[in-house]
Amino acid sequence: MSNLKKILKNKNSCKSVWFMRQAGRYLPEFKNIRSKNPDFIKLCLNSDLSSEITLQPIKRFNLDSAIIFSDILMIPYALGQKITFLKNDGPKLSKFKPNLFFSNYEKDFTKKLSPVYDAIRITRKKLETEKSLIAFVGAPWTLFIYMYGIRKSKNQVELDKLKIDDKKIEMIFQELIKFICLHIKNQINAGADVVQIFDTWAGLIPTNKIKDYCFKPNAKIVEFCRKEGIPNICFPKGIREKYEDFNKLVKPDGISIDYDIDPIWARDKLKNVVVQGGLSPYFLLKNEEEMFEAATKYIQIFKDIPYVFNLGHGLLPETDPDKVAKLIKFYRNF
Ligand code: CP3
């Protein structure tokens, strides 16, 4: 059993480290492949290259887990929306068409994403058994934000554009949950052993909707994972003190905290769960002293409970890979 799976299943406190967005734009070896592959979705559907990119940070840093190189937007893609990535402006999706969205078949979805599952098969064969291969999905709200094109800029959404009633949103979420669970199951069948559920935009949900848009949909996905015996980690980024209710209601195996969360508060309030992450990725842009000091805080605070060392969000594109290596070494020697 992989190290991360053991921690999540047995809630033991052995050491484990991986980073969100560890395979990506800060690595010269990724940039090299990316420069020859201008279509990002096509790159995600190239099983050999996806597997190679997945393994790049493992080769360089000997991390405990690999996260499959793919994207949360592969689900809207497989459900019929066209995705383009504009330079410095993130992803753009073609207009959401309800008729098209509600007429998808599971068989076609699995076929369309089969290159992702093949990438997992290839990667699992090359990865040492004690290393975890992490599958991932976006949570319904976060996918919905992109599918409806209400993402205004990097950190804002235009909620007033949401001229759609609650009943319709619930139907869309239900349909999304069906395919999210299928995508999880397919990734696990292909050889992934843990799933992380990204709710990157959960922090933008108005408080009176947090149960319907965040807690309940995440709970349904975690329930599915529990039934299937799939170790899971939730990342409801930006919900601040609502992390406590999220944990009580959703009951994931692991919970990834963002950099707004006070780690002492998290240690005291988040019970019966493996805590992951927290350290701001911006500390990797500072000098070593500051970076180590911030890392020490997290390692010290969580030293007596099961904790997975990771960040409070993904590695930034401007990160120096040598800093990443130094941080990992610091954690291992601690
Ligand atoms: O290393 C890994 O973590 C695995 C691969 C991974 C990618 N995206 C590759 C990627 C993962 C886990 C994701 C998840 C993802 N994708 C999220 C949730 C996590 C988070 O960071 O909040 C979200 C919101 C997306 C949607 C998305 N994909 C955006 C907004 C962008 C553009 C800007 C950005 O964040 O990089 C992408 C493109 C993308 N996904 C890139 C990579 C390496 C960059 C592609 C490029 O331009 O070269």
Tab-separated table of C-alpha atoms and ligand atoms in Angstrom:
chain	number	residue	atom	x	y	z
A	1	MET	CA	0.000	0.000	0.000
A	2	SER	CA	1.294	3.478	-0.811
A	3	ASN	CA	2.453	5.784	1.956
A	4	LEU	CA	-0.325	8.365	1.447
A	5	LYS	CA	-3.057	5.717	1.270
A	6	LYS	CA	-1.807	4.247	4.561
A	7	ILE	CA	-1.955	7.642	6.275
A	8	LEU	CA	-5.483	8.301	5.017
A	9	LYS	CA	-6.762	4.799	5.841
A	10	ASN	CA	-5.094	4.284	9.218
A	11	LYS	CA	-4.758	7.936	10.256
A	12	ASN	CA	-1.164	7.246	11.246
A	13	SER	CA	1.446	9.932	11.364
A	14	CYS	CA	4.241	8.792	9.076
A	15	LYS	CA	5.913	11.467	6.989
A	16	SER	CA	4.599	12.284	3.556
A	17	VAL	CA	5.148	15.155	1.142
A	18	TRP	CA	3.785	16.218	-2.238
A	19	PHE	CA	2.824	19.619	-3.655
A	20	MET	CA	-0.239	20.809	-5.519
A	21	ARG	CA	0.762	21.748	-9.076
A	22	GLN	CA	4.065	19.934	-8.621
A	23	ALA	CA	3.939	18.969	-12.307
A	24	GLY	CA	3.762	22.190	-14.197
A	25	ARG	CA	4.859	25.552	-15.380
A	26	TYR	CA	7.763	26.182	-12.976
A	27	LEU	CA	9.689	23.167	-14.300
A	28	PRO	CA	11.946	23.723	-17.341
A	29	GLU	CA	11.379	20.125	-18.452
A	30	PHE	CA	7.592	20.794	-18.487
A	31	LYS	CA	8.012	24.105	-20.335
A	32	ASN	CA	10.039	22.282	-22.944
A	33	ILE	CA	7.235	19.788	-23.640
A	34	ARG	CA	4.585	22.522	-23.403
A	35	SER	CA	6.326	24.727	-25.988
A	36	LYS	CA	5.995	21.916	-28.528
A	37	ASN	CA	2.354	21.255	-27.583
A	38	PRO	CA	0.349	24.470	-27.907
A	39	ASP	CA	-3.031	22.758	-27.392
A	40	PHE	CA	-3.278	22.102	-23.648
A	41	ILE	CA	-6.267	19.729	-23.821
A	42	LYS	CA	-4.520	17.700	-26.523
A	43	LEU	CA	-1.487	17.489	-24.266
A	44	CYS	CA	-3.690	16.159	-21.442
A	45	LEU	CA	-4.968	13.542	-23.900
A	46	ASN	CA	-1.463	12.439	-24.887
A	47	SER	CA	-0.997	9.490	-22.515
A	48	ASP	CA	2.759	9.112	-22.946
A	49	LEU	CA	3.494	12.807	-22.472
A	50	SER	CA	1.003	13.120	-19.569
A	51	SER	CA	2.723	10.236	-17.843
A	52	GLU	CA	6.146	11.730	-18.515
A	53	ILE	CA	5.059	15.114	-17.049
A	54	THR	CA	3.514	13.367	-14.022
A	55	LEU	CA	6.844	11.719	-13.283
A	56	GLN	CA	9.033	14.812	-13.847
A	57	PRO	CA	8.754	16.139	-10.254
A	58	ILE	CA	9.148	12.606	-8.841
A	59	LYS	CA	12.431	12.151	-10.717
A	60	ARG	CA	13.681	15.568	-9.684
A	61	PHE	CA	12.580	15.639	-6.026
A	62	ASN	CA	11.695	12.051	-5.049
A	63	LEU	CA	8.310	13.178	-3.672
A	64	ASP	CA	6.114	10.592	-1.899
A	65	SER	CA	3.186	11.006	-4.287
A	66	ALA	CA	2.627	11.731	-7.951
A	67	ILE	CA	-0.520	13.571	-9.074
A	68	ILE	CA	-1.623	12.666	-12.565
A	69	PHE	CA	-1.020	15.426	-15.102
A	70	SER	CA	-4.492	16.347	-16.337
A	71	ASP	CA	-6.977	19.120	-15.553
A	72	ILE	CA	-10.278	19.540	-13.720
A	73	LEU	CA	-11.685	20.907	-17.005
A	74	MET	CA	-11.389	17.499	-18.671
A	75	ILE	CA	-14.883	16.781	-17.288
A	76	PRO	CA	-16.616	19.739	-19.006
A	77	TYR	CA	-14.559	18.838	-22.088
A	78	ALA	CA	-15.831	15.254	-22.042
A	79	LEU	CA	-19.379	16.543	-21.511
A	80	GLY	CA	-19.244	18.519	-24.751
A	81	GLN	CA	-17.803	21.984	-24.077
A	82	LYS	CA	-14.864	23.293	-26.053
A	83	ILE	CA	-11.965	24.519	-23.938
A	84	THR	CA	-9.304	26.997	-24.968
A	85	PHE	CA	-6.504	28.409	-22.872
A	86	LEU	CA	-5.783	32.039	-23.575
A	87	LYS	CA	-2.343	33.345	-22.699
A	88	ASN	CA	-2.433	35.028	-19.257
A	89	ASP	CA	-6.214	34.795	-19.132
A	90	GLY	CA	-6.804	31.200	-18.106
A	91	PRO	CA	-9.346	28.834	-19.622
A	92	LYS	CA	-12.343	29.825	-21.782
A	93	LEU	CA	-15.201	27.413	-22.395
A	94	SER	CA	-17.712	27.460	-25.237
A	95	LYS	CA	-21.252	28.435	-24.238
A	96	PHE	CA	-22.975	26.023	-21.853
A	97	LYS	CA	-25.864	24.302	-23.636
A	98	PRO	CA	-28.241	22.488	-21.241
A	99	ASN	CA	-29.641	20.202	-23.961
A	100	LEU	CA	-26.183	19.012	-24.871
A	101	PHE	CA	-25.074	18.762	-21.243
A	102	PHE	CA	-28.019	16.587	-20.176
A	103	SER	CA	-27.699	14.202	-23.109
A	104	ASN	CA	-24.337	12.650	-22.268
A	105	TYR	CA	-23.807	8.918	-21.857
A	106	GLU	CA	-21.409	7.376	-19.360
A	107	LYS	CA	-19.957	5.054	-21.992
A	108	ASP	CA	-19.012	7.950	-24.308
A	109	PHE	CA	-17.582	9.949	-21.405
A	110	THR	CA	-15.289	7.083	-20.393
A	111	LYS	CA	-14.212	6.583	-23.996
A	112	LYS	CA	-13.437	10.264	-24.480
A	113	LEU	CA	-11.255	10.330	-21.372
A	114	SER	CA	-9.620	6.946	-21.959
A	115	PRO	CA	-6.227	8.605	-22.741
A	116	VAL	CA	-6.243	9.987	-19.173
A	117	TYR	CA	-6.850	6.494	-17.800
A	118	ASP	CA	-4.109	5.106	-20.064
A	119	ALA	CA	-1.725	7.757	-18.705
A	120	ILE	CA	-2.516	6.496	-15.194
A	121	ARG	CA	-1.854	2.877	-16.244
A	122	ILE	CA	1.501	3.818	-17.796
A	123	THR	CA	2.492	5.914	-14.766
A	124	ARG	CA	1.506	3.312	-12.181
A	125	LYS	CA	3.798	0.772	-13.839
A	126	LYS	CA	6.740	3.166	-13.612
A	127	LEU	CA	6.105	4.385	-10.071
A	128	GLU	CA	7.509	2.608	-7.000
A	129	THR	CA	4.748	0.810	-5.064
A	130	GLU	CA	5.199	2.840	-1.886
A	131	LYS	CA	4.514	6.040	-3.849
A	132	SER	CA	0.926	7.113	-4.253
A	133	LEU	CA	-0.609	8.044	-7.599
A	134	ILE	CA	-3.208	10.722	-6.905
A	135	ALA	CA	-6.273	11.100	-9.100
A	136	PHE	CA	-8.247	14.333	-8.947
A	137	VAL	CA	-11.526	15.985	-9.878
A	138	GLY	CA	-13.039	19.448	-9.542
A	139	ALA	CA	-16.062	19.765	-7.237
A	140	PRO	CA	-19.390	20.738	-8.888
A	141	TRP	CA	-19.354	24.425	-7.869
A	142	THR	CA	-15.828	24.983	-9.169
A	143	LEU	CA	-16.607	23.231	-12.466
A	144	PHE	CA	-19.873	25.165	-12.746
A	145	ILE	CA	-17.997	28.490	-12.433
A	146	TYR	CA	-15.951	27.618	-15.521
A	147	MET	CA	-18.809	25.953	-17.418
A	148	TYR	CA	-20.988	29.033	-17.003
A	149	GLY	CA	-18.160	31.446	-17.738
A	150	ILE	CA	-18.795	33.546	-14.646
A	151	ARG	CA	-15.120	33.752	-13.793
A	152	LYS	CA	-14.327	37.424	-14.272
A	153	SER	CA	-10.652	37.559	-13.424
A	154	LYS	CA	-8.170	35.511	-11.471
A	155	ASN	CA	-9.900	35.898	-8.116
A	156	GLN	CA	-13.415	37.074	-8.901
A	157	VAL	CA	-16.639	35.644	-10.205
A	158	GLU	CA	-19.658	37.542	-11.451
A	159	LEU	CA	-22.314	35.961	-9.274
A	160	ASP	CA	-24.996	38.383	-10.430
A	161	LYS	CA	-24.652	36.866	-13.897
A	162	LEU	CA	-26.088	33.688	-12.413
A	163	LYS	CA	-29.638	34.200	-13.654
A	164	ILE	CA	-30.635	30.642	-13.021
A	165	ASP	CA	-32.916	29.207	-10.347
A	166	ASP	CA	-31.848	26.876	-7.558
A	167	LYS	CA	-33.767	23.921	-8.980
A	168	LYS	CA	-31.779	24.103	-12.234
A	169	ILE	CA	-28.469	24.440	-10.389
A	170	GLU	CA	-29.358	21.376	-8.350
A	171	MET	CA	-30.073	19.394	-11.518
A	172	ILE	CA	-26.785	20.466	-13.076
A	173	PHE	CA	-24.890	19.570	-9.895
A	174	GLN	CA	-26.588	16.164	-9.736
A	175	GLU	CA	-25.582	15.395	-13.292
A	176	LEU	CA	-22.045	16.638	-12.626
A	177	ILE	CA	-21.760	14.466	-9.504
A	178	LYS	CA	-22.674	11.415	-11.587
A	179	PHE	CA	-19.799	12.059	-13.996
A	180	ILE	CA	-17.365	13.199	-11.280
A	181	CYS	CA	-17.899	9.879	-9.473
A	182	LEU	CA	-17.500	7.982	-12.743
A	183	HIS	CA	-14.248	9.838	-13.450
A	184	ILE	CA	-12.993	8.986	-9.946
A	185	LYS	CA	-13.903	5.316	-10.356
A	186	ASN	CA	-12.255	5.135	-13.800
A	187	GLN	CA	-9.042	6.711	-12.493
A	188	ILE	CA	-8.930	4.295	-9.542
A	189	ASN	CA	-9.597	1.316	-11.822
A	190	ALA	CA	-6.665	2.443	-13.960
A	191	GLY	CA	-4.298	2.407	-10.967
A	192	ALA	CA	-4.625	5.648	-8.986
A	193	ASP	CA	-4.987	4.998	-5.253
A	194	VAL	CA	-6.125	8.306	-3.709
A	195	VAL	CA	-8.387	11.095	-5.007
A	196	GLN	CA	-8.239	14.806	-4.270
A	197	ILE	CA	-11.409	16.847	-4.792
A	198	PHE	CA	-10.603	20.475	-5.671
A	199	ASP	CA	-13.208	23.095	-4.739
A	200	THR	CA	-10.929	25.996	-5.619
A	201	TRP	CA	-13.704	28.603	-5.785
A	202	ALA	CA	-15.650	27.498	-2.658
A	203	GLY	CA	-14.599	30.746	-0.974
A	204	LEU	CA	-16.792	32.724	-3.384
A	205	ILE	CA	-20.030	31.018	-2.361
A	206	PRO	CA	-22.369	33.292	-0.373
A	207	THR	CA	-22.798	32.010	3.215
A	208	ASN	CA	-26.495	31.235	2.741
A	209	LYS	CA	-25.623	28.897	-0.148
A	210	ILE	CA	-22.558	27.184	1.288
A	211	LYS	CA	-24.481	24.043	2.291
A	212	ASP	CA	-26.147	23.605	-1.098
A	213	TYR	CA	-23.216	24.551	-3.313
A	214	CYS	CA	-20.300	23.199	-1.306
A	215	PHE	CA	-21.002	20.923	1.698
A	216	LYS	CA	-23.730	18.753	0.154
A	217	PRO	CA	-22.103	18.114	-3.246
A	218	ASN	CA	-18.710	17.361	-1.652
A	219	ALA	CA	-20.458	15.071	0.872
A	220	LYS	CA	-22.100	13.103	-1.945
A	221	ILE	CA	-18.745	12.568	-3.641
A	222	VAL	CA	-17.030	11.581	-0.380
A	223	GLU	CA	-19.914	9.207	0.373
A	224	PHE	CA	-19.346	7.561	-2.993
A	225	CYS	CA	-15.624	7.252	-2.226
A	226	ARG	CA	-16.352	5.737	1.190
A	227	LYS	CA	-18.707	3.185	-0.332
A	228	GLU	CA	-16.033	2.273	-2.879
A	229	GLY	CA	-13.185	2.276	-0.350
A	230	ILE	CA	-11.368	5.129	-2.110
A	231	PRO	CA	-9.135	7.290	0.137
A	232	ASN	CA	-10.076	10.924	-0.424
A	233	ILE	CA	-8.849	14.448	0.328
A	234	CYS	CA	-11.065	17.541	0.040
A	235	PHE	CA	-9.821	21.056	-0.688
A	236	PRO	CA	-12.617	23.605	-0.089
A	237	LYS	CA	-10.337	26.578	-0.664
A	238	GLY	CA	-11.175	29.929	0.888
A	239	ILE	CA	-14.088	29.008	3.166
A	240	ARG	CA	-12.249	30.193	6.315
A	241	GLU	CA	-13.934	29.199	9.612
A	242	LYS	CA	-16.484	27.148	7.653
A	243	TYR	CA	-13.727	24.513	7.307
A	244	GLU	CA	-14.933	23.223	10.695
A	245	ASP	CA	-18.524	22.618	9.544
A	246	PHE	CA	-17.266	21.293	6.216
A	247	ASN	CA	-15.203	18.660	8.010
A	248	LYS	CA	-18.058	17.666	10.327
A	249	LEU	CA	-20.609	17.378	7.517
A	250	VAL	CA	-18.528	16.016	4.641
A	251	LYS	CA	-16.263	13.740	6.726
A	252	PRO	CA	-13.448	13.281	4.211
A	253	ASP	CA	-10.393	11.110	5.007
A	254	GLY	CA	-8.130	14.114	4.444
A	255	ILE	CA	-8.651	17.873	4.347
A	256	SER	CA	-6.280	20.258	2.591
A	257	ILE	CA	-6.089	23.654	4.282
A	258	ASP	CA	-5.354	26.884	2.410
A	259	TYR	CA	-2.963	29.606	3.518
A	260	ASP	CA	-5.734	31.726	5.127
A	261	ILE	CA	-6.292	29.038	7.741
A	262	ASP	CA	-4.421	29.431	11.023
A	263	PRO	CA	-2.694	26.047	11.488
A	264	ILE	CA	-3.215	26.078	15.276
A	265	TRP	CA	-6.924	26.658	14.718
A	266	ALA	CA	-6.958	23.807	12.177
A	267	ARG	CA	-5.181	21.427	14.549
A	268	ASP	CA	-7.696	22.186	17.311
A	269	LYS	CA	-10.893	22.287	15.250
A	270	LEU	CA	-10.475	19.700	12.500
A	271	LYS	CA	-10.970	16.303	14.127
A	272	ASN	CA	-10.998	12.714	12.831
A	273	VAL	CA	-9.303	13.782	9.624
A	274	VAL	CA	-5.789	13.905	8.190
A	275	VAL	CA	-4.799	17.546	7.696
A	276	GLN	CA	-2.751	18.426	4.619
A	277	GLY	CA	-0.904	21.512	3.444
A	278	GLY	CA	-1.357	25.136	4.478
A	279	LEU	CA	2.015	26.711	3.737
A	280	SER	CA	1.596	29.617	1.335
A	281	PRO	CA	3.271	28.966	-2.039
A	282	TYR	CA	4.502	32.586	-1.858
A	283	PHE	CA	7.054	31.496	0.776
A	284	LEU	CA	8.876	29.660	-1.989
A	285	LEU	CA	9.465	33.051	-3.630
A	286	LYS	CA	11.115	34.460	-0.479
A	287	ASN	CA	14.571	33.808	0.876
A	288	GLU	CA	15.426	30.421	2.349
A	289	GLU	CA	15.377	31.623	5.926
A	290	GLU	CA	11.813	32.909	5.666
A	291	MET	CA	10.697	29.819	3.791
A	292	PHE	CA	12.180	27.444	6.384
A	293	GLU	CA	10.755	29.475	9.248
A	294	ALA	CA	7.252	29.288	7.795
A	295	ALA	CA	7.617	25.566	7.061
A	296	THR	CA	8.835	24.937	10.626
A	297	LYS	CA	5.654	26.470	11.982
A	298	TYR	CA	3.473	23.958	10.126
A	299	ILE	CA	5.690	20.956	10.874
A	300	GLN	CA	5.847	21.823	14.596
A	301	ILE	CA	2.140	22.499	15.000
A	302	PHE	CA	1.137	19.244	13.306
A	303	LYS	CA	3.933	17.078	14.694
A	304	ASP	CA	1.697	14.907	16.902
A	305	ILE	CA	-1.171	14.296	14.502
A	306	PRO	CA	-1.366	12.722	11.042
A	307	TYR	CA	-0.277	15.458	8.654
A	308	VAL	CA	0.684	15.502	4.988
A	309	PHE	CA	3.210	18.206	4.129
A	310	ASN	CA	1.961	20.260	1.168
A	311	LEU	CA	1.066	23.863	0.299
A	312	GLY	CA	-1.967	26.098	0.812
A	313	HIS	CA	-2.457	26.233	-2.993
A	314	GLY	CA	-0.477	25.214	-6.060
A	315	LEU	CA	3.165	26.028	-6.742
A	316	LEU	CA	3.423	29.344	-8.574
A	317	PRO	CA	4.837	29.468	-12.130
A	318	GLU	CA	7.686	31.758	-11.032
A	319	THR	CA	8.950	29.271	-8.389
A	320	ASP	CA	12.605	28.269	-8.598
A	321	PRO	CA	12.782	24.437	-8.731
A	322	ASP	CA	15.906	24.524	-6.509
A	323	LYS	CA	13.814	26.135	-3.750
A	324	VAL	CA	11.342	23.273	-4.045
A	325	ALA	CA	14.207	20.795	-3.651
A	326	LYS	CA	15.492	22.665	-0.597
A	327	LEU	CA	12.074	22.751	1.052
A	328	ILE	CA	11.598	19.011	0.575
A	329	LYS	CA	15.062	18.301	1.984
A	330	PHE	CA	14.324	20.555	4.953
A	331	TYR	CA	11.091	18.661	5.678
A	332	ARG	CA	12.738	15.250	5.353
A	333	ASN	CA	15.592	16.212	7.710
A	334	PHE	CA	13.353	17.863	10.262
B	1	CP3	O1	0.700	19.045	-10.883
B	1	CP3	C1	-0.518	18.949	-10.698
B	1	CP3	O2	-1.090	19.446	-9.708
B	1	CP3	C2	-1.331	18.106	-11.648
B	1	CP3	C3	-1.959	18.770	-12.729
B	1	CP3	C4	-3.048	19.812	-12.521
B	1	CP3	C5	-3.269	20.825	-13.478
B	1	CP3	N1	-4.412	21.483	-13.152
B	1	CP3	C6	-2.402	21.083	-14.628
B	1	CP3	C7	-2.438	22.391	-15.298
B	1	CP3	C8	-4.064	19.922	-11.558
B	1	CP3	C9	-4.282	19.120	-10.286
B	1	CP3	C10	-4.932	20.975	-11.978
B	1	CP3	C11	-6.161	21.355	-11.255
B	1	CP3	C12	-6.882	22.569	-11.637
B	1	CP3	N2	-7.077	23.075	-12.888
B	1	CP3	C13	-7.588	23.390	-10.725
B	1	CP3	C14	-7.744	23.139	-9.242
B	1	CP3	C15	-6.501	23.404	-8.462
B	1	CP3	C16	-6.088	24.821	-8.352
B	1	CP3	O3	-4.908	25.084	-8.645
B	1	CP3	O4	-6.880	25.658	-7.946
B	1	CP3	C17	-8.166	24.442	-11.468
B	1	CP3	C18	-9.003	25.571	-10.917
B	1	CP3	C19	-7.842	24.222	-12.840
B	1	CP3	C20	-8.255	25.025	-14.017
B	1	CP3	C21	-7.103	25.580	-14.764
B	1	CP3	N3	-6.238	24.840	-15.555
B	1	CP3	C22	-6.654	26.923	-14.821
B	1	CP3	C23	-7.301	28.080	-14.090
B	1	CP3	C24	-5.512	26.975	-15.643
B	1	CP3	C25	-4.720	28.165	-16.134
B	1	CP3	C26	-3.838	28.798	-15.164
B	1	CP3	C27	-3.164	27.888	-14.165
B	1	CP3	O5	-3.670	27.807	-13.045
B	1	CP3	O6	-2.161	27.245	-14.470
B	1	CP3	C28	-5.249	25.643	-16.048
B	1	CP3	C29	-4.132	25.214	-16.903
B	1	CP3	C30	-3.191	24.231	-16.321
B	1	CP3	N4	-3.549	23.104	-15.646
B	1	CP3	C31	-1.783	24.288	-16.410
B	1	CP3	C32	-1.296	23.126	-15.779
B	1	CP3	C33	0.127	22.696	-15.666
B	1	CP3	C34	-0.966	25.372	-17.125
B	1	CP3	C35	-0.948	25.123	-18.560
B	1	CP3	C36	-0.030	26.044	-19.256
B	1	CP3	O7	-0.447	27.147	-19.588
B	1	CP3	O8	1.103	25.636	-19.509
